[in-house]
Coordinates of C-alpha atoms in Angstrom, one line a residue:
Chain A
M10 CA -39.2 216.9 183.3
K11 CA -35.6 215.7 183.6
K12 CA -34.7 217.6 180.5
L13 CA -36.2 220.8 181.9
A14 CA -34.3 220.4 185.2
F15 CA -31.1 219.9 183.2
L16 CA -31.8 223.0 181.2
I17 CA -32.5 225.1 184.3
I18 CA -29.3 223.8 186.1
T19 CA -27.3 224.5 183.0
L20 CA -28.7 228.0 182.6
A21 CA -28.0 228.6 186.3
L22 CA -24.4 227.5 186.1
W23 CA -23.9 229.5 182.9
G24 CA -25.4 232.6 184.7
A25 CA -23.2 232.1 187.7
C26 CA -20.2 231.8 185.4
Q27 CA -21.2 235.0 183.7
L28 CA -21.6 236.9 187.0
N29 CA -18.2 235.6 188.1
S30 CA -16.5 236.8 184.9
N31 CA -18.2 240.2 185.0
K32 CA -16.1 241.5 187.7
N33 CA -16.9 244.9 189.1
L34 CA -14.5 247.4 187.8
N35 CA -15.4 249.7 190.6
S36 CA -18.0 248.1 192.8
A37 CA -18.8 251.4 194.6
K38 CA -19.9 252.9 191.4
G39 CA -21.4 249.8 189.8
I40 CA -19.0 249.8 186.9
V41 CA -18.8 246.3 185.3
S42 CA -15.8 245.1 183.3
D43 CA -16.1 243.5 179.9
K44 CA -16.7 239.7 179.9
D45 CA -13.4 239.0 178.1
N46 CA -11.5 241.9 179.7
A47 CA -11.6 243.6 176.4
G48 CA -9.4 240.8 175.0
L49 CA -6.5 241.5 177.4
K50 CA -4.5 239.1 179.6
L51 CA -4.0 240.7 183.0
P52 CA -2.6 239.7 186.4
D53 CA -5.0 238.1 188.9
G54 CA -7.5 240.6 190.4
F55 CA -7.4 243.0 187.4
S56 CA -10.1 243.4 184.8
A57 CA -10.7 245.7 181.8
L58 CA -13.3 247.2 179.6
V59 CA -13.4 249.1 176.4
Y60 CA -13.9 252.8 177.3
A61 CA -14.2 253.8 173.7
D62 CA -13.5 252.2 170.3
N63 CA -12.6 253.2 166.7
I64 CA -12.0 256.9 167.7
G65 CA -9.0 257.3 165.3
H66 CA -5.3 256.7 165.5
A67 CA -5.2 257.4 169.3
R68 CA -1.8 258.4 170.5
H69 CA -1.4 259.9 174.0
M70 CA -4.1 260.7 176.6
A71 CA -4.7 263.2 179.4
I72 CA -7.5 262.8 182.0
N73 CA -9.0 265.8 183.8
S74 CA -9.7 265.7 187.5
N75 CA -13.4 265.4 186.7
G76 CA -12.7 262.2 184.6
D77 CA -13.0 263.8 181.2
V78 CA -10.5 262.1 178.8
Y79 CA -8.6 263.9 176.0
V80 CA -6.8 261.9 173.3
S81 CA -4.4 263.1 170.6
L82 CA -4.8 261.6 167.1
S83 CA -1.9 261.2 164.7
N84 CA -4.3 262.2 161.9
V85 CA -7.3 264.6 162.0
K86 CA -10.6 262.6 162.0
D87 CA -14.1 264.0 161.8
G88 CA -12.7 267.5 161.8
G89 CA -10.5 267.2 164.8
G90 CA -7.1 266.1 165.9
M91 CA -8.1 265.8 169.5
V92 CA -10.8 263.6 170.9
C93 CA -12.7 264.7 174.0
L94 CA -14.6 261.9 175.8
R95 CA -17.0 261.9 178.8
D96 CA -18.7 259.2 180.7
S97 CA -21.9 261.0 181.5
N98 CA -24.0 258.1 182.7
K99 CA -21.2 256.7 184.9
D100 CA -21.1 253.2 183.5
G101 CA -17.3 253.5 183.1
R102 CA -17.4 254.0 179.4
A103 CA -17.5 257.1 177.2
D104 CA -20.9 258.2 175.9
I105 CA -20.1 261.7 174.7
I106 CA -17.3 261.9 172.1
K107 CA -16.3 265.2 170.4
Y108 CA -13.6 265.9 167.9
H109 CA -11.8 269.2 168.3
G110 CA -8.9 271.3 167.0
I111 CA -7.1 271.6 163.7
Y112 CA -3.9 270.1 165.0
D113 CA -3.0 266.4 165.1
G114 CA 0.0 264.9 166.8
T115 CA 1.0 262.9 169.8
G116 CA 1.8 264.9 173.0
I117 CA -1.2 265.9 175.2
K118 CA -1.4 266.9 178.8
I119 CA -3.6 269.0 181.1
R120 CA -2.1 271.7 183.2
N121 CA -3.7 274.6 185.2
G122 CA -7.0 274.6 183.3
Y123 CA -5.5 274.1 179.8
V124 CA -5.2 271.1 177.4
Y125 CA -1.7 271.3 175.9
F126 CA -1.3 269.6 172.5
G127 CA 1.9 268.6 170.8
A128 CA 1.5 268.8 167.0
D129 CA 4.6 267.8 165.1
T130 CA 5.9 271.4 164.6
V131 CA 4.2 273.4 167.3
I132 CA 2.9 273.0 170.9
V133 CA -0.3 274.8 171.6
R134 CA -2.9 274.9 174.4
Y135 CA -6.6 275.2 174.6
K136 CA -8.4 276.7 177.6
L137 CA -10.8 274.5 179.5
T138 CA -14.0 275.8 181.0
E139 CA -15.2 274.2 184.2
G140 CA -18.1 271.8 183.4
E141 CA -17.6 271.9 179.7
L142 CA -16.0 269.0 177.9
V143 CA -14.8 270.7 174.7
P144 CA -12.0 273.3 175.3
S145 CA -11.7 276.7 173.6
E146 CA -11.8 277.0 169.9
T147 CA -8.7 279.1 169.5
P148 CA -5.3 277.7 170.6
E149 CA -2.4 279.7 172.0
V150 CA 1.1 278.8 170.8
I151 CA 3.5 277.8 173.6
A152 CA 6.5 276.5 171.7
E153 CA 7.2 276.7 168.0
G154 CA 10.0 276.7 165.4
F155 CA 10.3 272.9 165.3
T156 CA 11.2 271.8 161.8
A157 CA 8.9 269.6 159.7
Q158 CA 10.3 266.0 159.9
S159 CA 9.4 262.8 158.2
Q160 CA 11.0 260.6 160.9
H161 CA 10.5 260.8 164.6
A162 CA 8.4 263.9 164.1
T163 CA 6.1 263.6 167.1
K164 CA 6.4 266.1 170.0
P165 CA 5.5 264.3 173.3
F166 CA 6.1 266.4 176.4
T167 CA 5.7 266.6 180.2
F168 CA 5.7 269.2 183.0
D169 CA 7.6 269.5 186.2
E170 CA 6.1 271.3 189.2
D171 CA 8.3 274.3 188.9
G172 CA 6.7 275.8 185.7
F173 CA 8.7 274.0 183.0
M174 CA 7.7 271.9 180.0
Y175 CA 10.1 269.2 178.6
V176 CA 9.7 268.4 174.9
T177 CA 11.2 265.5 173.0
V178 CA 12.6 266.6 169.6
G179 CA 13.5 263.4 167.9
A180 CA 16.2 263.0 165.3
P181 CA 15.1 263.0 161.7
S182 CA 17.6 260.2 161.1
N183 CA 18.5 256.6 162.0
A184 CA 22.2 257.1 162.8
C185 CA 23.2 260.5 161.4
Q186 CA 24.7 259.1 158.3
V187 CA 25.5 261.3 155.3
Q188 CA 22.8 259.4 153.4
D189 CA 20.3 258.2 155.9
R190 CA 19.6 254.5 156.1
T191 CA 22.0 253.8 153.3
K192 CA 24.6 251.0 153.4
G193 CA 28.1 252.2 153.4
S194 CA 27.3 255.8 154.2
P195 CA 29.4 257.1 157.1
G196 CA 28.2 259.0 160.2
I197 CA 28.6 262.7 160.1
D198 CA 31.1 263.7 162.9
P199 CA 30.2 265.8 164.8
C200 CA 26.5 265.1 164.1
P201 CA 24.9 268.5 163.2
I202 CA 21.4 267.1 163.9
L203 CA 22.1 267.3 167.6
E204 CA 22.0 271.1 167.5
L205 CA 18.2 271.2 167.3
H206 CA 17.2 267.5 167.5
G207 CA 18.0 264.2 169.2
G208 CA 17.3 265.4 172.7
I209 CA 14.9 266.9 175.2
W210 CA 14.3 270.7 175.2
R211 CA 12.9 272.7 178.1
F212 CA 10.5 275.6 177.8
R213 CA 8.5 277.8 180.2
A214 CA 5.1 276.0 180.7
A215 CA 2.9 279.1 180.5
L216 CA 4.9 281.5 178.3
L217 CA 3.5 282.1 174.8
N218 CA 5.4 281.9 171.4
Q219 CA 8.7 280.5 172.6
D220 CA 11.0 279.6 169.6
Q221 CA 12.9 276.4 170.0
A222 CA 16.2 277.8 168.8
K223 CA 15.9 281.1 170.8
E224 CA 14.0 280.4 174.0
G225 CA 14.3 276.6 174.1
Y226 CA 17.0 275.1 176.4
R227 CA 18.6 271.8 175.4
Y228 CA 18.1 269.9 178.7
A229 CA 19.5 266.6 177.5
T230 CA 21.0 265.3 174.3
G231 CA 22.1 262.1 172.5
I232 CA 18.5 260.7 172.6
R233 CA 17.4 259.4 169.2
N234 CA 13.7 259.7 169.9
A235 CA 11.9 259.4 173.3
V236 CA 8.1 259.2 172.7
A237 CA 7.8 258.1 176.3
I238 CA 8.7 261.0 178.5
T239 CA 7.3 261.9 181.9
W240 CA 8.2 263.9 185.0
N241 CA 8.1 261.9 188.2
N242 CA 6.6 264.2 190.8
V243 CA 7.6 261.9 193.7
E244 CA 11.2 261.9 192.8
N245 CA 11.1 265.4 191.2
K246 CA 13.0 263.9 188.2
L247 CA 12.6 263.4 184.4
Y248 CA 12.4 259.9 182.9
A249 CA 12.2 258.9 179.3
L250 CA 12.6 255.8 177.1
Q251 CA 14.6 255.9 173.9
H252 CA 13.7 254.2 170.6
G253 CA 17.0 252.7 169.7
R254 CA 18.5 252.7 166.2
D255 CA 17.6 250.3 163.5
Q256 CA 19.2 248.1 160.8
L257 CA 22.6 247.1 162.2
G258 CA 22.6 243.8 160.3
Q259 CA 21.2 245.2 157.1
F260 CA 23.9 247.8 156.7
Y261 CA 26.8 245.9 158.5
P262 CA 26.3 242.2 157.6
D263 CA 29.9 241.5 158.3
L264 CA 29.6 242.7 161.9
Y265 CA 26.1 241.6 162.9
T266 CA 24.0 238.5 162.1
D267 CA 20.3 238.9 161.4
E268 CA 19.5 237.6 164.9
Q269 CA 21.9 240.0 166.5
S270 CA 20.4 242.8 164.5
A271 CA 16.9 241.8 165.8
K272 CA 18.2 241.9 169.4
L273 CA 20.4 245.0 169.2
P274 CA 20.4 247.6 170.5
A275 CA 18.3 247.7 173.7
E276 CA 15.4 250.1 174.1
E277 CA 16.8 252.3 177.0
F278 CA 15.0 253.5 180.1
L279 CA 16.6 256.8 180.9
S280 CA 16.9 258.7 184.1
V281 CA 17.4 262.2 182.6
N282 CA 19.3 265.0 184.3
D283 CA 20.1 268.6 183.2
G284 CA 23.0 268.1 180.8
S285 CA 22.6 264.3 180.3
D286 CA 24.2 262.9 177.1
F287 CA 23.1 259.3 176.2
G288 CA 25.4 259.1 173.2
W289 CA 23.2 258.9 170.0
P290 CA 24.3 258.7 167.2
Y291 CA 27.8 257.7 168.2
C292 CA 26.7 255.0 170.6
Y293 CA 24.1 252.4 171.3
Y294 CA 23.5 250.2 174.3
D295 CA 24.3 246.5 174.0
P296 CA 22.2 244.6 176.6
V297 CA 24.4 241.5 176.3
Q298 CA 27.7 243.3 176.9
K299 CA 25.9 245.6 179.3
K300 CA 27.7 248.7 178.0
K301 CA 27.5 251.5 175.4
V302 CA 29.1 250.4 172.2
L303 CA 30.5 252.6 169.4
A304 CA 28.2 252.6 166.4
P305 CA 29.6 251.1 163.2
E306 CA 28.9 254.4 161.3
Y307 CA 31.6 255.9 163.6
G308 CA 34.1 253.1 163.3
G309 CA 32.6 250.7 165.8
D310 CA 33.1 246.9 165.4
G311 CA 30.2 245.8 167.6
I312 CA 32.5 245.4 170.7
K313 CA 34.7 248.4 171.3
A314 CA 33.3 251.4 173.3
G315 CA 35.7 254.1 172.2
R316 CA 34.3 257.5 173.0
C317 CA 31.1 255.8 174.3
S318 CA 32.7 254.9 177.6
N319 CA 31.5 258.4 178.7
A320 CA 27.9 258.0 177.5
E321 CA 25.3 257.6 180.2
N322 CA 23.9 254.1 180.6
P323 CA 20.2 253.4 181.0
I324 CA 18.6 252.4 184.3
M325 CA 17.0 249.4 182.5
A326 CA 17.3 247.7 179.1
F327 CA 14.3 246.4 177.2
P328 CA 14.1 244.1 174.1
A329 CA 15.3 245.8 170.9
H330 CA 12.9 247.7 168.6
T331 CA 9.9 247.2 170.9
A332 CA 9.1 251.0 170.7
P333 CA 8.3 252.3 174.2
N334 CA 5.7 254.9 173.4
D335 CA 4.5 256.1 176.9
L336 CA 5.6 256.0 180.5
L337 CA 3.4 256.5 183.6
F338 CA 4.4 256.4 187.2
Y339 CA 1.4 255.0 189.1
T340 CA 0.3 257.1 192.0
G341 CA -3.3 255.9 192.5
S342 CA -4.7 254.0 195.4
M343 CA -6.8 251.5 193.4
F344 CA -3.9 249.1 192.5
P345 CA -2.1 247.0 195.1
E346 CA 0.8 248.5 197.1
R347 CA 3.6 247.0 194.9
Y348 CA 2.4 249.1 191.9
R349 CA 2.6 252.4 193.8
N350 CA 5.2 254.7 192.3
G351 CA 6.2 252.0 189.9
A352 CA 6.4 252.5 186.1
F353 CA 4.0 251.4 183.5
I354 CA 5.4 251.4 179.9
A355 CA 3.4 251.0 176.7
F356 CA 5.4 249.1 174.1
H357 CA 4.0 249.9 170.7
G358 CA 5.6 246.8 169.2
S359 CA 8.5 246.3 166.7
W360 CA 8.7 246.3 162.9
N361 CA 12.3 245.4 162.3
R362 CA 13.1 242.1 164.1
N363 CA 12.7 240.0 161.0
P364 CA 13.4 237.1 160.6
L365 CA 12.5 236.7 164.3
P366 CA 8.9 237.3 165.3
Q367 CA 8.0 240.9 166.2
E368 CA 8.1 241.8 169.9
G369 CA 6.3 244.2 172.2
Y370 CA 2.6 245.1 171.7
Y371 CA 2.1 245.0 175.5
V372 CA 2.1 247.2 178.6
A373 CA 5.0 246.4 181.0
F374 CA 5.4 247.2 184.7
V375 CA 8.7 248.0 186.5
P376 CA 8.7 248.2 190.3
F377 CA 10.5 251.3 191.6
K378 CA 12.1 252.3 194.9
G379 CA 14.0 255.5 195.5
G380 CA 13.9 256.6 191.9
V381 CA 15.4 253.4 190.5
P382 CA 14.0 250.0 189.4
S383 CA 13.7 247.7 192.5
G384 CA 13.1 244.5 190.5
D385 CA 12.9 243.1 187.0
W386 CA 10.3 244.3 184.5
E387 CA 7.3 242.2 183.7
I388 CA 4.5 242.1 181.2
F389 CA 1.4 243.7 182.9
A390 CA -1.2 243.7 180.1
N391 CA -0.9 241.6 176.9
G392 CA -3.2 240.5 174.1
F393 CA -3.6 243.8 172.4
A394 CA -2.4 242.4 169.0
G395 CA -5.2 239.8 169.1
V396 CA -3.1 237.3 167.1
G397 CA -0.8 234.5 168.3
E398 CA 2.3 235.8 166.6
V399 CA 2.9 239.2 165.1
K400 CA 4.9 238.6 161.9
S401 CA 4.3 242.1 160.5
P402 CA 3.1 245.1 162.5
A403 CA -0.1 245.3 160.3
D404 CA -1.1 241.9 161.8
A405 CA -1.7 243.6 165.2
K406 CA -5.4 244.6 165.7
H407 CA -4.4 247.0 168.5
R408 CA -1.1 248.6 169.5
P409 CA -0.6 250.2 172.9
C410 CA 0.6 253.7 172.5
G411 CA -0.5 255.9 175.4
L412 CA -1.1 255.6 179.2
A413 CA -3.1 257.7 181.6
Q414 CA -4.3 257.4 185.2
A415 CA -7.9 258.2 186.0
P416 CA -9.0 259.9 189.2
D417 CA -10.4 256.6 190.5
G418 CA -6.9 255.0 190.0
S419 CA -7.8 252.9 187.0
L420 CA -5.3 252.8 184.1
F421 CA -6.2 253.9 180.6
V422 CA -4.3 252.5 177.6
S423 CA -4.8 253.9 174.1
D424 CA -4.4 252.0 170.8
D425 CA -3.3 253.8 167.7
A426 CA -4.0 251.0 165.3
N427 CA -7.8 250.9 165.6
G428 CA -8.5 253.6 168.1
R429 CA -9.5 251.6 171.1
I430 CA -9.3 253.1 174.6
Y431 CA -8.9 250.4 177.3
R432 CA -9.6 250.9 181.0
I433 CA -7.9 248.6 183.4
A434 CA -9.0 248.3 187.1
Y435 CA -8.1 246.3 190.1
N436 CA -10.9 244.6 192.1
G437 CA -9.2 241.6 193.6
Q438 CA -8.4 241.1 197.3
Chain B
M16 CA -5.5 269.5 155.4
K17 CA -3.2 272.3 154.3
R18 CA -0.6 271.1 156.7
I19 CA -0.7 267.7 155.2
F20 CA 0.0 269.0 151.8
N21 CA 2.8 271.1 153.1
Q22 CA 4.4 268.1 154.6
V23 CA 4.4 266.1 151.3
I24 CA 7.8 266.8 150.1
F25 CA 8.5 265.0 146.8
S26 CA 11.4 265.8 144.7
A27 CA 10.4 268.2 142.0
L28 CA 10.8 265.5 139.4
L29 CA 8.7 263.0 141.2
G30 CA 6.1 265.7 141.8
M31 CA 5.8 266.3 138.1
F32 CA 5.4 262.7 137.5
F33 CA 2.7 262.3 140.1
I34 CA 0.7 265.2 138.6
S35 CA 1.0 263.9 135.1
C36 CA 0.5 260.3 135.9
Q37 CA -2.2 260.3 138.6
S38 CA -4.8 259.1 136.0
S39 CA -2.7 256.2 134.7
G40 CA -4.8 253.2 135.4
E41 CA -4.0 249.9 137.0
K42 CA -3.2 247.7 134.1
K43 CA -4.6 244.3 135.0
K44 CA -2.6 241.4 133.8
T45 CA -4.3 239.6 131.1
G46 CA -4.4 235.8 130.8
T47 CA -5.0 233.0 133.2
V48 CA -3.5 234.4 136.4
N49 CA -6.0 234.9 139.1
S50 CA -5.6 238.3 140.7
D51 CA -5.9 236.7 144.2
Q52 CA -3.3 234.1 143.5
P53 CA 0.3 235.0 144.4
A54 CA 2.6 234.7 141.3
A55 CA 5.0 232.5 143.3
E56 CA 2.4 229.7 143.3
T57 CA 1.8 230.2 139.6
A58 CA 5.5 230.1 139.0
N59 CA 5.8 226.7 140.6
N60 CA 3.9 225.3 137.6
Q61 CA 6.2 226.9 135.1
P62 CA 9.6 226.0 133.7
V63 CA 12.6 226.0 136.0
Q64 CA 13.9 229.2 134.5
A65 CA 10.9 231.2 135.6
A66 CA 11.1 229.7 139.2
E67 CA 14.7 230.8 139.4
K68 CA 13.7 234.3 138.3
V69 CA 11.2 234.6 141.1
H70 CA 13.8 233.5 143.6
Q71 CA 16.2 236.1 142.3
E72 CA 13.6 238.8 142.6
N73 CA 12.9 237.8 146.2
A74 CA 16.6 238.2 146.9
V75 CA 16.5 241.9 145.9
Y76 CA 13.4 242.5 147.9
K77 CA 14.8 240.7 150.9
K78 CA 18.0 242.7 150.8
Y79 CA 16.7 246.2 150.3
C80 CA 12.9 246.3 150.8
L81 CA 11.7 243.7 153.3
V82 CA 12.9 245.3 156.6
C83 CA 10.5 248.2 156.1
H84 CA 7.8 246.9 153.7
Q85 CA 7.8 243.5 155.5
A86 CA 7.9 240.0 154.2
D87 CA 4.2 240.1 153.3
G88 CA 4.3 243.6 151.8
S89 CA 2.0 244.9 154.5
G90 CA 4.3 247.8 155.5
V91 CA 4.3 249.5 158.9
P92 CA 1.2 251.4 159.9
G93 CA 1.9 255.2 160.0
M94 CA 5.4 254.7 158.7
Y95 CA 5.9 252.6 155.6
P96 CA 3.0 252.1 153.1
P97 CA 1.8 248.6 152.1
L98 CA 2.5 247.3 148.6
G99 CA -0.5 245.1 148.3
K100 CA -3.9 245.7 146.8
G101 CA -4.9 249.3 146.3
S102 CA -1.4 250.5 146.9
W103 CA 0.8 252.4 144.5
T104 CA 2.2 249.2 143.1
G105 CA 0.0 249.5 140.0
K106 CA 1.1 253.0 139.2
D107 CA 2.9 254.0 136.0
P108 CA 6.2 252.1 135.8
K109 CA 8.0 255.4 135.4
E110 CA 6.8 256.6 138.8
L111 CA 7.9 253.3 140.4
V112 CA 11.3 253.4 138.9
L113 CA 11.8 257.0 140.0
I114 CA 10.7 256.2 143.5
L115 CA 13.3 253.5 143.7
T116 CA 16.1 255.6 142.2
N117 CA 15.3 258.9 143.9
G118 CA 13.7 257.8 147.1
L119 CA 10.5 259.3 148.7
K120 CA 10.1 261.6 151.6
G121 CA 7.1 263.0 153.5
K122 CA 3.5 262.2 154.2
V123 CA 1.7 260.0 151.6
E124 CA -1.8 258.6 151.5
V125 CA -2.4 254.9 150.6
N126 CA -5.8 253.3 150.9
G127 CA -7.1 256.2 153.0
E128 CA -4.2 255.9 155.5
F129 CA -1.3 258.3 156.0
Y130 CA 2.3 257.3 156.1
N131 CA 5.1 259.7 157.0
S132 CA 8.7 258.5 156.6
E133 CA 11.7 258.5 154.3
M134 CA 12.5 255.9 151.8
P135 CA 16.2 256.1 150.9
A136 CA 17.1 256.3 147.3
Q137 CA 18.4 253.0 145.8
P138 CA 20.7 254.2 143.0
Q139 CA 23.0 251.3 143.5
L140 CA 20.4 248.9 142.0
T141 CA 21.2 247.8 138.5
D142 CA 18.5 248.1 135.8
E143 CA 18.0 244.4 136.0
E144 CA 17.5 244.5 139.7
I145 CA 15.0 247.3 139.5
A146 CA 13.0 245.5 136.8
D147 CA 13.2 242.3 138.8
V148 CA 12.1 243.7 142.1
L149 CA 9.3 245.8 140.7
S150 CA 8.0 242.9 138.7
Y151 CA 8.2 240.7 141.9
I152 CA 6.2 243.3 143.9
R153 CA 3.7 243.7 141.0
S154 CA 3.0 240.0 140.9
N155 CA 2.9 239.3 144.7
F156 CA 1.1 240.5 147.8
G157 CA -2.2 240.1 146.0
N158 CA -1.1 242.1 143.0
S159 CA -1.3 241.0 139.4
F160 CA 0.1 243.8 137.3
D161 CA 2.3 243.5 134.3
P162 CA 6.0 242.9 134.9
I163 CA 8.4 245.8 134.2
D164 CA 10.8 245.2 131.4
V165 CA 14.5 245.9 131.9
E166 CA 14.6 247.9 128.6
L167 CA 11.9 250.3 130.0
V168 CA 14.0 250.8 133.2
K169 CA 17.1 251.5 131.0
K170 CA 15.1 254.1 129.1
I171 CA 13.7 255.8 132.2
R172 CA 17.2 255.9 133.8
G173 CA 18.7 257.3 130.6
G174 CA 20.8 254.4 129.8
K175 CA 22.5 254.5 133.2

């Protein structure tokens, strides 16, 4: 009898514990988060669930006003480079998953009833029909003429509210050397890559068949590669984050130690204006000296600024090589007040900080006020990698790559390692 | 898929080699070395000279290859292909030498995954360094392929 009572009490306690950990993601709709918060570490009051899993190398996301989710894949899977997901039974998780479109890539956004898709050499759009998950079969070309690249080839993009589209055209190079990533090879001066790469180009959002060289307008330059790019509608302003250059120590061991090379340069958070020049390839941002420094390929010694004294500084510096891959300004009402209009940033995680451990593999948050950071950045969601220490990027089970805000205010995070889509909600008091 | 093929930009020479050498098998090392056992461990039981050679090979790898292909040869997903089991490491030595001396650019497929990046040419490496580093890779990261002889490298590079 005693044993039975003990068993009942134990079961009751266990059950209570389970109930407690199964927080309601959205209590009004009866959505329940995963017991382990999908493996994530989150601030108090937040919980998470796996919205979809193993859908392919999931890059960026767009969420329609009806809650349908569209994800770009870096490689076509099951006959499509775009994944269309719907939660039809309203349990908070996708139950209809369709693959669509011949293009694969990174950029994806919804605008005026179309899904726009950024393949590496062309930006197209597919028409959405109200009520239907899968968009039109035939895409229309919006922007084209981008050259095929084998570095920084992705075409992420964003829209302002005045009918323009802003597209990152990354540099197919590390530092514009004569021989890319080769020790001793000097930087080309002036760098010819900047004519059609290494910046952000502006196009008409709804005009077909625009050629980059003819109709594209170079809105900002000196940006090596900005996978994270977004228009902030509250500030009416463009923001982006740069992937800083690599291998300072490997190519200039006399100027940089391995540790300095692992920590230089900063990943830069950029406030982008028409005509901005952030200095790549001539300059990089040193977060210790807090200034733009002349790159060694252009005669720099790790200290002097030279021509870089005119290059624009970032509004915030992040650890080197952490690869910011998406940026989202939160405008929902689900999260607490301090998150409102602040920036979430998905850090894909580094590959070249050896011999130091790799860094990143988390989603960060930056509070904002009046268009500039109002406090230091913090790690918002961590644990994606699923291992204690990432020594090599392949160790990471999941890598944050894309961010999107759902109509209910929950935050979606995509993972391009194993194709998991996370949904993070706030349910605390 | 057509797009993928379009993006694979090998040098003409490399392309020829890939076509002609696709069928060349993975020559498993004969003898007592277990395929799962890293050669470094095996080397510990061997004369000092062999141990020094392994160390030397590591130095070349560390200096030129490690930053991208990583200390454990696992590469970087989507960018730099892994060098371990099922990778190109067991290909015909001629292909491997040419990849090192000419570099490699564009989308490649390894173990069902795609990698798109650029590997710089490494013409500065001596024949000895190429033989050493390729032999090191072929006997590490879970590989157990035959080492590549310096004379073969010399022959492939045309006595350079």
